[in-house]
Short mmCIF file of C-alpha atoms in Angstrom, two decimals:
data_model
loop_
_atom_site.label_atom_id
_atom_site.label_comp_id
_atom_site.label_asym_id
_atom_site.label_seq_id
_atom_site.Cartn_x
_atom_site.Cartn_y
_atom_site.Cartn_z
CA UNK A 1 100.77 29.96 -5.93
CA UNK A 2 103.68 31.98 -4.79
CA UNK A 3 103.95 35.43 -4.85
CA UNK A 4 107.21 38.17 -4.26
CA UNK A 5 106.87 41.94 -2.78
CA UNK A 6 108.97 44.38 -1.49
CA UNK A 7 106.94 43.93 1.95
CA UNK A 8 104.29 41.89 3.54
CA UNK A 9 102.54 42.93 6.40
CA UNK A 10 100.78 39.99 8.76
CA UNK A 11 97.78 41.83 10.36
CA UNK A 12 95.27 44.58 8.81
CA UNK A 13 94.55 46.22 11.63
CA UNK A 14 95.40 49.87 12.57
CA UNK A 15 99.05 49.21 13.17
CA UNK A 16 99.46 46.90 10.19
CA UNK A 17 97.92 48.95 7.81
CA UNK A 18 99.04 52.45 8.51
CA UNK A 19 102.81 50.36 7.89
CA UNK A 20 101.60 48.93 4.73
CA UNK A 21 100.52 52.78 3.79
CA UNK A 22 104.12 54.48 4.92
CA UNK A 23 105.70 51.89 2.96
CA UNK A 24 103.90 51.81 -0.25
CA UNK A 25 104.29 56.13 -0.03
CA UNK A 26 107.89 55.12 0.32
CA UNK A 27 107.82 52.86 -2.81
CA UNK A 28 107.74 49.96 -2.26
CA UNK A 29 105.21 47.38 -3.12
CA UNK A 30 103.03 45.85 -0.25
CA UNK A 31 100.46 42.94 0.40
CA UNK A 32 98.54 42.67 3.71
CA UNK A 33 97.17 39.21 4.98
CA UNK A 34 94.93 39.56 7.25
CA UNK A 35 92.06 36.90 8.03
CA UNK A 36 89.13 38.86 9.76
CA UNK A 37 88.38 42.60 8.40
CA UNK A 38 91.10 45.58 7.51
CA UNK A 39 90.88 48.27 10.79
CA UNK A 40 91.46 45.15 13.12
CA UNK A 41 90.72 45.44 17.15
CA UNK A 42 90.43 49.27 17.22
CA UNK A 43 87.99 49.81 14.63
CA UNK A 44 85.53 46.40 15.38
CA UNK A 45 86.24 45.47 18.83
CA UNK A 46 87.35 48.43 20.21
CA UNK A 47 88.42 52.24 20.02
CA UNK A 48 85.52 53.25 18.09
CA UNK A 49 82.70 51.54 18.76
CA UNK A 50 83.58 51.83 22.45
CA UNK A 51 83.62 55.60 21.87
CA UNK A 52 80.47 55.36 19.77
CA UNK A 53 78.31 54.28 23.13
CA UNK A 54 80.31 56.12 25.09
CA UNK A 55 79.00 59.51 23.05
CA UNK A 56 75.22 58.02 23.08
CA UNK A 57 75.58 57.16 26.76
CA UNK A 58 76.70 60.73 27.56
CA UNK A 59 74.06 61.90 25.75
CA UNK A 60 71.25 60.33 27.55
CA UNK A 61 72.75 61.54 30.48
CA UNK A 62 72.93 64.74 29.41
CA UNK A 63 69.48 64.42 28.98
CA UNK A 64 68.39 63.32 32.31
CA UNK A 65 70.38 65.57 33.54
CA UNK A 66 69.29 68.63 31.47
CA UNK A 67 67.31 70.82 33.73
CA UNK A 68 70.98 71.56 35.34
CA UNK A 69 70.85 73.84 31.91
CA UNK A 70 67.11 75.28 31.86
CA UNK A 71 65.81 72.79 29.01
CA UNK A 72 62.96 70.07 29.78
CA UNK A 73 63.21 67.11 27.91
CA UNK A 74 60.36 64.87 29.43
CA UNK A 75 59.58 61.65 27.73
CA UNK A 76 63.20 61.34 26.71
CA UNK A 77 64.11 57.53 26.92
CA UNK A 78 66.75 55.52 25.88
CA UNK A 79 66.06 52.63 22.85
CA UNK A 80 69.42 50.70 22.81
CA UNK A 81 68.82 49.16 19.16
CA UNK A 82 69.55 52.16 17.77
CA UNK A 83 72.12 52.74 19.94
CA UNK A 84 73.56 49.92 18.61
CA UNK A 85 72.73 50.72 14.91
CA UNK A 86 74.67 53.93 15.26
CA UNK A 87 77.54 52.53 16.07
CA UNK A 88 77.44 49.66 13.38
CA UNK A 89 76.73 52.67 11.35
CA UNK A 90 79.74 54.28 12.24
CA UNK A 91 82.21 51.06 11.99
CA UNK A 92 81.03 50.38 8.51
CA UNK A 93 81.60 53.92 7.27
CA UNK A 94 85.25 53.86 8.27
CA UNK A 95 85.62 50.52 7.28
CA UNK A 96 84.74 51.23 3.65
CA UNK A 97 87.46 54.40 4.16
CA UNK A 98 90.17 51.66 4.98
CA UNK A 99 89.82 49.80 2.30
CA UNK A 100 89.54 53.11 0.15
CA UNK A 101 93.10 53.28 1.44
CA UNK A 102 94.31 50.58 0.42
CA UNK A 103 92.82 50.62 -3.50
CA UNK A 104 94.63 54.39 -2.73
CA UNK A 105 97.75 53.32 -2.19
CA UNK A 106 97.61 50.24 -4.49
CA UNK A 107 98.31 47.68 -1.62
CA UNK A 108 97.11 44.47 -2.53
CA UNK A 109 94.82 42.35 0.34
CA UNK A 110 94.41 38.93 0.84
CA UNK A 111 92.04 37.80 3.13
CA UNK A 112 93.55 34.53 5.04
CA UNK A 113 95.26 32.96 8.00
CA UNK A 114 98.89 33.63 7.63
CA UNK A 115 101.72 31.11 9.24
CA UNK A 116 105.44 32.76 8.70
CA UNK A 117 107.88 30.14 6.94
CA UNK A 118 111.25 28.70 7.93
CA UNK A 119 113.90 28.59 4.95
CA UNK A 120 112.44 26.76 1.70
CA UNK A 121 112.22 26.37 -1.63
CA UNK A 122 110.53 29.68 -2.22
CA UNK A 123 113.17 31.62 0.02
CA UNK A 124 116.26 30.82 1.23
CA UNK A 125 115.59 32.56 4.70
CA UNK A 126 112.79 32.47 7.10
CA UNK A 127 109.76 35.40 6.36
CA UNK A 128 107.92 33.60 3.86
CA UNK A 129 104.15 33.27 4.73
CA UNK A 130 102.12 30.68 3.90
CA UNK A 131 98.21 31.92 3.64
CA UNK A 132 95.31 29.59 3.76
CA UNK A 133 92.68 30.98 2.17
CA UNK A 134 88.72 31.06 2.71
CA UNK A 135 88.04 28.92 0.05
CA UNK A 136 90.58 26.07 1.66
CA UNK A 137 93.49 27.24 -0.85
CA UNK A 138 97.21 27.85 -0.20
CA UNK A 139 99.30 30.95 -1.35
CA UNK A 140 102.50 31.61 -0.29
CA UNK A 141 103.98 35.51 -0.02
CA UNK A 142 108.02 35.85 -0.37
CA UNK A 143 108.68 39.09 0.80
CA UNK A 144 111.93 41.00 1.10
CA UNK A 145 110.62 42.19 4.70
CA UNK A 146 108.02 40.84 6.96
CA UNK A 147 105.90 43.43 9.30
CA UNK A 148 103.86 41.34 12.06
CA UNK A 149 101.54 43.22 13.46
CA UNK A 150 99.21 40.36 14.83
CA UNK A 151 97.53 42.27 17.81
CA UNK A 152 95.89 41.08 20.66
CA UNK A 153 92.97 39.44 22.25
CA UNK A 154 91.11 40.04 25.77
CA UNK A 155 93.25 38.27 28.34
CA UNK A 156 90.84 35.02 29.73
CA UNK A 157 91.02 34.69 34.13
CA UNK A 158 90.51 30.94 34.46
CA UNK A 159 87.75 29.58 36.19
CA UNK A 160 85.99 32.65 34.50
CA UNK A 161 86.27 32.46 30.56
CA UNK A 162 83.86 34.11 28.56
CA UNK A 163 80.26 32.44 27.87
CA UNK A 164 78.60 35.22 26.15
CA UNK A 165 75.28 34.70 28.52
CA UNK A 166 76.76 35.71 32.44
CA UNK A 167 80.39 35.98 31.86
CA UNK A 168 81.49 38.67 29.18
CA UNK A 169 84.85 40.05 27.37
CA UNK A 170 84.71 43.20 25.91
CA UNK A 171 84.06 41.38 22.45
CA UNK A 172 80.79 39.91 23.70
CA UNK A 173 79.80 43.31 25.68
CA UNK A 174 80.04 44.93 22.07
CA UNK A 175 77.26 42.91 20.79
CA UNK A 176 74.98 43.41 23.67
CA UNK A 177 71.26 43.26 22.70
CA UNK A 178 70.10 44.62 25.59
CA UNK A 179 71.24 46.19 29.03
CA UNK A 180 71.73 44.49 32.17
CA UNK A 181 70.06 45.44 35.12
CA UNK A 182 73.27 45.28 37.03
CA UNK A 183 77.17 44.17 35.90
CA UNK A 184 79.94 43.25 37.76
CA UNK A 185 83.35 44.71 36.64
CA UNK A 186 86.43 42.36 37.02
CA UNK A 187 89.36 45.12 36.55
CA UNK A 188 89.64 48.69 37.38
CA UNK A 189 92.06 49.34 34.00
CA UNK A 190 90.82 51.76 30.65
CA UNK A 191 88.79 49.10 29.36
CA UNK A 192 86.77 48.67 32.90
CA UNK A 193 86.28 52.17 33.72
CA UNK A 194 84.92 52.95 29.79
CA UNK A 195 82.19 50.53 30.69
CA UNK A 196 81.78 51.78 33.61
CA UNK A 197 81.57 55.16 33.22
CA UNK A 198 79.36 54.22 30.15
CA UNK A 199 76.83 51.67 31.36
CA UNK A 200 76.42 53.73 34.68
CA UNK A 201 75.23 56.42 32.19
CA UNK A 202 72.80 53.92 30.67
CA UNK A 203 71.27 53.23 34.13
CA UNK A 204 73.03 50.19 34.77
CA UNK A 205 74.09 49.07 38.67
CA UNK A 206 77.66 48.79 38.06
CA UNK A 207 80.48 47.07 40.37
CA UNK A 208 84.12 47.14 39.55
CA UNK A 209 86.44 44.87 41.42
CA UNK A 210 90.41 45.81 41.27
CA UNK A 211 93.00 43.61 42.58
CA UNK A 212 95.44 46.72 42.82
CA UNK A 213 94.89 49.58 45.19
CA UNK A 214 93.68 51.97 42.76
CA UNK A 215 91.38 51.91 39.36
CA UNK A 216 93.72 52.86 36.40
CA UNK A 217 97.24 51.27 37.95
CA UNK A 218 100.06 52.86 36.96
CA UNK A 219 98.27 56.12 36.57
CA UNK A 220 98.79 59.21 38.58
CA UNK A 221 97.45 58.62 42.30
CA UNK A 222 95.61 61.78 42.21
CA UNK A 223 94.16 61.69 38.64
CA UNK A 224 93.01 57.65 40.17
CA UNK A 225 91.11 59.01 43.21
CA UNK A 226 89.48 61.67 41.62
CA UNK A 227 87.72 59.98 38.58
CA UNK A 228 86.88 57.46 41.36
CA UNK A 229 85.43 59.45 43.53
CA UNK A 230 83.42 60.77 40.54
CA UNK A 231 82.15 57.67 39.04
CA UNK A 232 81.13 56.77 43.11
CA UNK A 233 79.13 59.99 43.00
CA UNK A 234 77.12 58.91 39.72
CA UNK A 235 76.79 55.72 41.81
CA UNK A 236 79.18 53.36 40.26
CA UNK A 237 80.21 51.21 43.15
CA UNK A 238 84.15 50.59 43.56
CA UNK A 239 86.62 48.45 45.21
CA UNK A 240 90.23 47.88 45.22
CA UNK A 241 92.78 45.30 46.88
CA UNK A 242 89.93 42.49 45.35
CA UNK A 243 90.87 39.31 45.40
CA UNK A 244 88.13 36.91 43.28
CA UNK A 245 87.88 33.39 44.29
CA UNK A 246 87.52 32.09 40.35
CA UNK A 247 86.31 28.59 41.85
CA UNK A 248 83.49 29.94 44.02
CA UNK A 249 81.64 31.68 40.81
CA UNK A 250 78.10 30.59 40.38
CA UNK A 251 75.33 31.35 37.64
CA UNK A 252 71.66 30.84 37.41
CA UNK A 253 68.73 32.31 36.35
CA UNK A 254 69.46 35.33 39.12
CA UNK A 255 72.62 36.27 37.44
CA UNK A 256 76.07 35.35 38.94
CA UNK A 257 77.64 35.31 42.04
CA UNK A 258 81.14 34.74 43.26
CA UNK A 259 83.27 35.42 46.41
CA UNK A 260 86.23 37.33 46.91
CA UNK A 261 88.72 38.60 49.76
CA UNK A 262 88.33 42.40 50.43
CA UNK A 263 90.64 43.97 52.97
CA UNK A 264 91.15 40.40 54.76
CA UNK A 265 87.80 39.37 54.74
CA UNK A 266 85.54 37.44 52.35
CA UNK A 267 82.54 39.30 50.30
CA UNK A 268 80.28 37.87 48.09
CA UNK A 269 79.54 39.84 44.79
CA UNK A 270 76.58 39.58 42.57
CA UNK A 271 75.39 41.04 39.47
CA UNK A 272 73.40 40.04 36.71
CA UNK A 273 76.23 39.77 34.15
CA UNK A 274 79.89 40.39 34.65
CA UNK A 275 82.70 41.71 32.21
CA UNK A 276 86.18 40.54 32.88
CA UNK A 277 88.68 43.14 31.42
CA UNK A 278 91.99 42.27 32.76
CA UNK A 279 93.74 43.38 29.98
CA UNK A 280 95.59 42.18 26.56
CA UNK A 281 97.25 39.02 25.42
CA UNK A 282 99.36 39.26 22.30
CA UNK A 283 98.62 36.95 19.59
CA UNK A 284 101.66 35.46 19.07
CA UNK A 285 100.64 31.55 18.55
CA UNK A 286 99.80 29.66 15.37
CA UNK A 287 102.30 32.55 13.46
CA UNK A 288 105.22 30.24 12.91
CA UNK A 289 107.09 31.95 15.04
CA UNK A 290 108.72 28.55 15.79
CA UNK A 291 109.91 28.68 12.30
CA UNK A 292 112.13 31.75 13.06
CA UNK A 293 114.80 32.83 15.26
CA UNK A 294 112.21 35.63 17.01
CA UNK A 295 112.35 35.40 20.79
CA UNK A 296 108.43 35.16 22.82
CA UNK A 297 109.38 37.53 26.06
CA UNK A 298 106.99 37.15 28.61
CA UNK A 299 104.26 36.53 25.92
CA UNK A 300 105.54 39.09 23.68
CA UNK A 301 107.31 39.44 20.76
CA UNK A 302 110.71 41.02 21.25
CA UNK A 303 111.91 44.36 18.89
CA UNK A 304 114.96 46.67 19.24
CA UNK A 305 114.32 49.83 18.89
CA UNK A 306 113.95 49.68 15.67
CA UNK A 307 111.02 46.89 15.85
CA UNK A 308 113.30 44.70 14.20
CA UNK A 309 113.03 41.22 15.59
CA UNK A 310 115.83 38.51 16.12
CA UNK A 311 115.84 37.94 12.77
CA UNK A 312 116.24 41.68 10.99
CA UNK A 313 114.50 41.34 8.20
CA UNK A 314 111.16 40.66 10.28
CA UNK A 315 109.85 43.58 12.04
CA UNK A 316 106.83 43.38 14.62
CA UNK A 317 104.88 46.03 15.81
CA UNK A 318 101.74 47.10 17.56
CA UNK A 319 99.79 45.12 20.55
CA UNK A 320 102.03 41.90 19.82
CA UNK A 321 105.19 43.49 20.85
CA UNK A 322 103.17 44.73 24.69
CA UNK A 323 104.31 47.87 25.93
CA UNK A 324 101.81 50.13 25.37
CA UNK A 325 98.61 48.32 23.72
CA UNK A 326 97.49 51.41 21.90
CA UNK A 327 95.89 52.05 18.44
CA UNK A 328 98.07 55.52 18.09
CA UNK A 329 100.98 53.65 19.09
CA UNK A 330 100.68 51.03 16.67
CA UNK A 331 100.34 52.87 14.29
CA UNK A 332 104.19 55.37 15.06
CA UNK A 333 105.69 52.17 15.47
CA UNK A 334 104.50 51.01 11.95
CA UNK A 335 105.44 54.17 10.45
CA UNK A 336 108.63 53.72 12.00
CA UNK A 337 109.19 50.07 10.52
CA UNK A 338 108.53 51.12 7.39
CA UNK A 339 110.84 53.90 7.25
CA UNK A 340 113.83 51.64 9.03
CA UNK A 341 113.52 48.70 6.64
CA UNK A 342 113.24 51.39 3.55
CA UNK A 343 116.42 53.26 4.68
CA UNK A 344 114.91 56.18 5.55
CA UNK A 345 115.58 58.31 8.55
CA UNK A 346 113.63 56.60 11.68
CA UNK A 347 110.18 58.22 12.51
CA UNK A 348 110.93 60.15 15.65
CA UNK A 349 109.27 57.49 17.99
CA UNK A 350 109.40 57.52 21.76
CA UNK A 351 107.38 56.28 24.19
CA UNK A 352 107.37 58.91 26.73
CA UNK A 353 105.77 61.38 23.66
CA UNK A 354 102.45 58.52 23.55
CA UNK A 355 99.44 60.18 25.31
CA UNK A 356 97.52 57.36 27.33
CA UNK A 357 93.72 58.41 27.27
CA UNK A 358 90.42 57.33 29.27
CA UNK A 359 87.04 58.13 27.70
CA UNK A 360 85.55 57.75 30.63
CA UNK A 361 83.01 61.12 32.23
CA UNK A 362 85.26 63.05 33.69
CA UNK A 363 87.54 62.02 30.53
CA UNK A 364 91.61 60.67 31.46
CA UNK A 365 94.62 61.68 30.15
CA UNK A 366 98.25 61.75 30.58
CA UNK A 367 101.48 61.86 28.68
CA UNK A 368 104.80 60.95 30.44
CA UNK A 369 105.66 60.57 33.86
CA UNK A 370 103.68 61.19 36.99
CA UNK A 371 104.58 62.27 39.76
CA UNK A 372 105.40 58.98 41.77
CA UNK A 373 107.08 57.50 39.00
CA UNK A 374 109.47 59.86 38.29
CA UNK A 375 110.36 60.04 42.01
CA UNK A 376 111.20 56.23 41.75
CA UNK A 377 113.34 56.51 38.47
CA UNK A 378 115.28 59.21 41.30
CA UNK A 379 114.18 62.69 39.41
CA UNK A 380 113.80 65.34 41.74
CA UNK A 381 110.57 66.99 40.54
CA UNK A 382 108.13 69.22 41.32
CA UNK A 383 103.98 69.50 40.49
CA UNK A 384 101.38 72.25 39.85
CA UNK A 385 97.77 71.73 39.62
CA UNK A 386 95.01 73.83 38.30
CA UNK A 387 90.73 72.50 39.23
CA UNK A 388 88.55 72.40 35.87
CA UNK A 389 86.67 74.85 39.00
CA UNK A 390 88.76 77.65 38.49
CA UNK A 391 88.18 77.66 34.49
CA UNK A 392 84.96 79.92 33.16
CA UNK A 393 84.42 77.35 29.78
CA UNK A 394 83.99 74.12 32.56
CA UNK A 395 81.53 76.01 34.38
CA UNK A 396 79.28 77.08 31.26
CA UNK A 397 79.71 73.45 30.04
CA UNK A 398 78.59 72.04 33.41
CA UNK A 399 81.99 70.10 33.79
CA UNK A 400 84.24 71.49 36.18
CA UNK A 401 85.30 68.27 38.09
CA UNK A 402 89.10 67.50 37.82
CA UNK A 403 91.97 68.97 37.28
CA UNK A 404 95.29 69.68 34.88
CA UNK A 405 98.46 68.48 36.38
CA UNK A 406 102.26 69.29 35.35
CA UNK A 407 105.22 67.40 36.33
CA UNK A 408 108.98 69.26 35.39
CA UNK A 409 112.02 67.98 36.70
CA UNK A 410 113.44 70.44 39.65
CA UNK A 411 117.26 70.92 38.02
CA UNK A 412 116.53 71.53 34.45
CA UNK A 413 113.09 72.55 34.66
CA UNK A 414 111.97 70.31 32.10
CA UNK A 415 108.60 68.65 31.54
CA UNK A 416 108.33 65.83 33.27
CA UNK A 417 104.67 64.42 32.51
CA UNK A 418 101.24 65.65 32.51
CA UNK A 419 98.02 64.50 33.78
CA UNK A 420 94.47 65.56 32.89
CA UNK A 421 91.17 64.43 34.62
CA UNK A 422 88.05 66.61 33.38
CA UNK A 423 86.01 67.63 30.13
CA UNK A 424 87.71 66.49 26.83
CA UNK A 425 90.84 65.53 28.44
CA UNK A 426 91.70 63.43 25.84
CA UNK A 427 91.57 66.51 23.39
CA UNK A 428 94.02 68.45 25.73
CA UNK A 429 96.53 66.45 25.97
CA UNK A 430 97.73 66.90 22.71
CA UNK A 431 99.00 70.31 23.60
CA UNK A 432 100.84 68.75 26.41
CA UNK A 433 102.49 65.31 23.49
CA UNK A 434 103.50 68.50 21.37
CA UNK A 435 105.60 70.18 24.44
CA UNK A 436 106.78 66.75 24.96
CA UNK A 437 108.36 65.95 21.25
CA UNK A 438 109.46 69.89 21.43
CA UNK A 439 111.65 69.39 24.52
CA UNK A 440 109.48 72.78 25.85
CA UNK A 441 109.86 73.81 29.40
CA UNK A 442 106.32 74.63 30.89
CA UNK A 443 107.04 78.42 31.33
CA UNK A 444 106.87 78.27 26.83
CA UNK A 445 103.78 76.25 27.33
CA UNK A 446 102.57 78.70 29.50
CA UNK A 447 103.22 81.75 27.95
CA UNK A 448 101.43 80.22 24.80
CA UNK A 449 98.46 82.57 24.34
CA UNK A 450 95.57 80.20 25.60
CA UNK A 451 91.83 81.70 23.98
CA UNK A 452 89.50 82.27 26.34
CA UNK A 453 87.21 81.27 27.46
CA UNK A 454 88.51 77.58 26.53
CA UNK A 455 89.16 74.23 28.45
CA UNK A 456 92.58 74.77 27.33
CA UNK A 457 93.41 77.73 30.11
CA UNK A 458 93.75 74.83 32.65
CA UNK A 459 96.69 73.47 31.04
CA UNK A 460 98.39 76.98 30.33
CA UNK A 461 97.74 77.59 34.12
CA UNK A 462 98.91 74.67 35.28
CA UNK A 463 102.18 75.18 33.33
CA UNK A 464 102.90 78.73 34.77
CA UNK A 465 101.72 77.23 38.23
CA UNK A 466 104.90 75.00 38.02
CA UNK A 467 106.86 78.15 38.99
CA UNK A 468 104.23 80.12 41.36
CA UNK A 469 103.42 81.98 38.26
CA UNK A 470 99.84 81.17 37.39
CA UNK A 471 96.91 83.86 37.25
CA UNK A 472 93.43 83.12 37.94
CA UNK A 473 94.21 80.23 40.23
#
């Protein structure tokens, strides 16, 4: 059976459906093939029900911790099936809201494994897709444009691919039944510091191993030590400059072992489970790719700026393109396909304006540049920082580790980048992403009228800092 649309999208998930919204808003008609569940990574393997433990684990430690306030809560104990249960809860509830959506928008689904087409009877160019579906059928979708929005999978290490019993991805930690007495962390990036921050929370023994010389690479220095020296104080055990030797790991009915060099020497690590989270790998195989003229860079799909790919018809967005593997960017870069291949004006996207967020405890995040980066593009900048310490709302909370950062550029005073490590970072920094796509200086950022007493008085401190201008600090 072959069927024509305006525009196909290859991949349901947050990315690939927020583009198959913009464009049906924009008129055009849509069909999504995607062969698992609409919401993709994020919303079943990911963002939220990461963030679901996270919230339970933070409130069992606010519980054990909860004589800090004046409140007793003995007998308080954690039952991780319902743990568990809430979070399924949770998935399921925005998963019927997707697919609300889509009925809303009048996008038509088919649930398959779509392959993209070279030139054929059913369309003289490549962008075809050819959909097997559950049942064993073929259908074949000629659109006028092809989105790809494919995502991404855990990367594997080899020597140490996932076995669901002592080796775990992120997908099999998910599923957990029960806790571990102890885990071993292979990677120091977002996904390794969630779990660690959230299984330390649970009572786990937690190790994390990072083969760079800080947790969170590419992150601010500053913002890097402090959450580590945090999680170390809550007992999470860290070390940097790892190297693991793959071929020395070992598993029995004590757990797992395996050997690695640490500053020059060798050190054996054991723990009754370990999760390897050593980031992405963009599903770009079994596509038909091959059937196109799109170029595979370094594993991933190559766009202009327009997410157009060598063939401009065919746009490709989200984790499959790299860059940065986030949900919220996924989803700008879909809006911005749509518009592009509906001749609209582009959707105002930049990279620099993305926020990059930890929901970790102290929470991470940052928008921009930091400091040592934009000293190695040549900027000449300058910093301010403000502690959570110095802010009344931290202290009532009982959160006043951390700081707000601001970066501006020394000859223009512009913003440069900001970093945020501390209570609901990742709620602050939108403040910061709206100075960012406003081209504001941080003297207007600062001389916003920041409510107190609020978290938010760190950032509006930090910005009048920049210039020896702050208040309470």
């Amino acid at each position: 059976m072959t069927i024509t649309c305006d525009v196909a999208v290859l991949g349901g998930g947050t990315g690939g459906y927020v583009a198959a919204i913009k464009a049906a808003q924009l008129g055009k008609e849509v069909i999504i093939i995607e062969k698992e569940k609409l919401g993709g990574t994020c919303l079943h393997k990911g963002c939220i029900p990461t963030k679901s433990l996270l919230r339970s684990a933070e409130v069992y430690s606010l519980l054990q911790n909860a004589e800090e306030y004046g409140v007793e809560t003995a007998g308080s104990r954690l039952v991780f099936p319902k743990v568990q249960e809430r979070k399924r809860g949770i998935v399921d509830k925005l998963y019927q809201g997707v697919q609300y959506l889509m009925r809303k928008n009048k996008i038509r689904v088919i649930e398959g494994s779509g392959r993209v087409i070279g030139p054929s009877i059913f369309s003289p160019r490549s962008g075809a897709v050819a959909v097997e579906l559950p049942d064993g059928e073929m259908e074949t979708i000629v659109p006028a444009n092809l989105i790809i929005a494919t995502g991404s999978r855990p990367r594997v290490l080899p020597g140490l691919e996932p076995d669901g019993q002592y080796i775990l991805s992120s997908d099999e930690a998910l599923e957990l039944e029960s806790l571990p007495e102890s885990l071993l962390i292979v990677g120091g990036g977002v996904i390794g510091i969630e779990w660690a921050s959230m299984l330390c929370d649970f009572g786990v023994q937690v190790t994390v191993v990072e083969l760079a010389g800080q947790i969170l690479p590419g992150e601010d220095e500053e913002t890097a030590r402090e959450l580590a020296k945090s999680l170390e104080r809550r007992g999470v055990k860290i070390r940097t400059g790892v190297q693991l030797q793959a071929d020395t790991y070992s598993a029995g009915k004590n757990g797992i072992a395996i050997k690695a060099l640490h500053q020059g020497e060798e050190q054996l690590f054991e723990a009754e489970q370990m999760l390897v989270s050593i980031g992405r790998t963009a599903n770009v195989e079994g596509i038909g790719l091959e059937n196109t003229d799109i170029r595979v860079v370094n594993g991933n799909i190559a766009v202009n700026a327009n997410f157009q790919t060598g063939e401009s018809h065919i746009y490709a967005i989200g984790d499959c393109i790299g860059g940065l593997q986030l949900a919220h960017a996924a989803s700008h870069e879909g809006i911005a396909a749509a518009m592009h291949l509906a001749g609209e004006k582009t959707h105002a996207y930049d990279p620099a304006f993305i926020p990059r967020c930890v929901y970790s405890q102290p929470e991470v995040a940052s928008v921009g540049l930091s400091e040592s980066r934009a000293r190695e593009l040549g900027r000449s900048v300058k910093s301010a920082k403000v502690p959570f310490s110095a802010i009344g709302k931290a202290l009532v909370e009982g959160h006043a580790e951390g700081f707000a950062k601001v970066v501006a550029d020394t000859e223009t005073g512009d913003l440069v980048g900001v970093q945020i490590v501390g209570p609901h970072a990742t709620e602050l920094i939108a403040e910061a992403s709206l100075a960012a796509v406003l081209d504001a200086t941080p003297w207007e950022v600062g001389s916003a009228v920041h409510a107190h007493p609020t978290l938010s008085e760190a950032l509006g401190e930090a910005m009048l800092a920049i210039d020896g201008n702050a208040i309470n600090v």
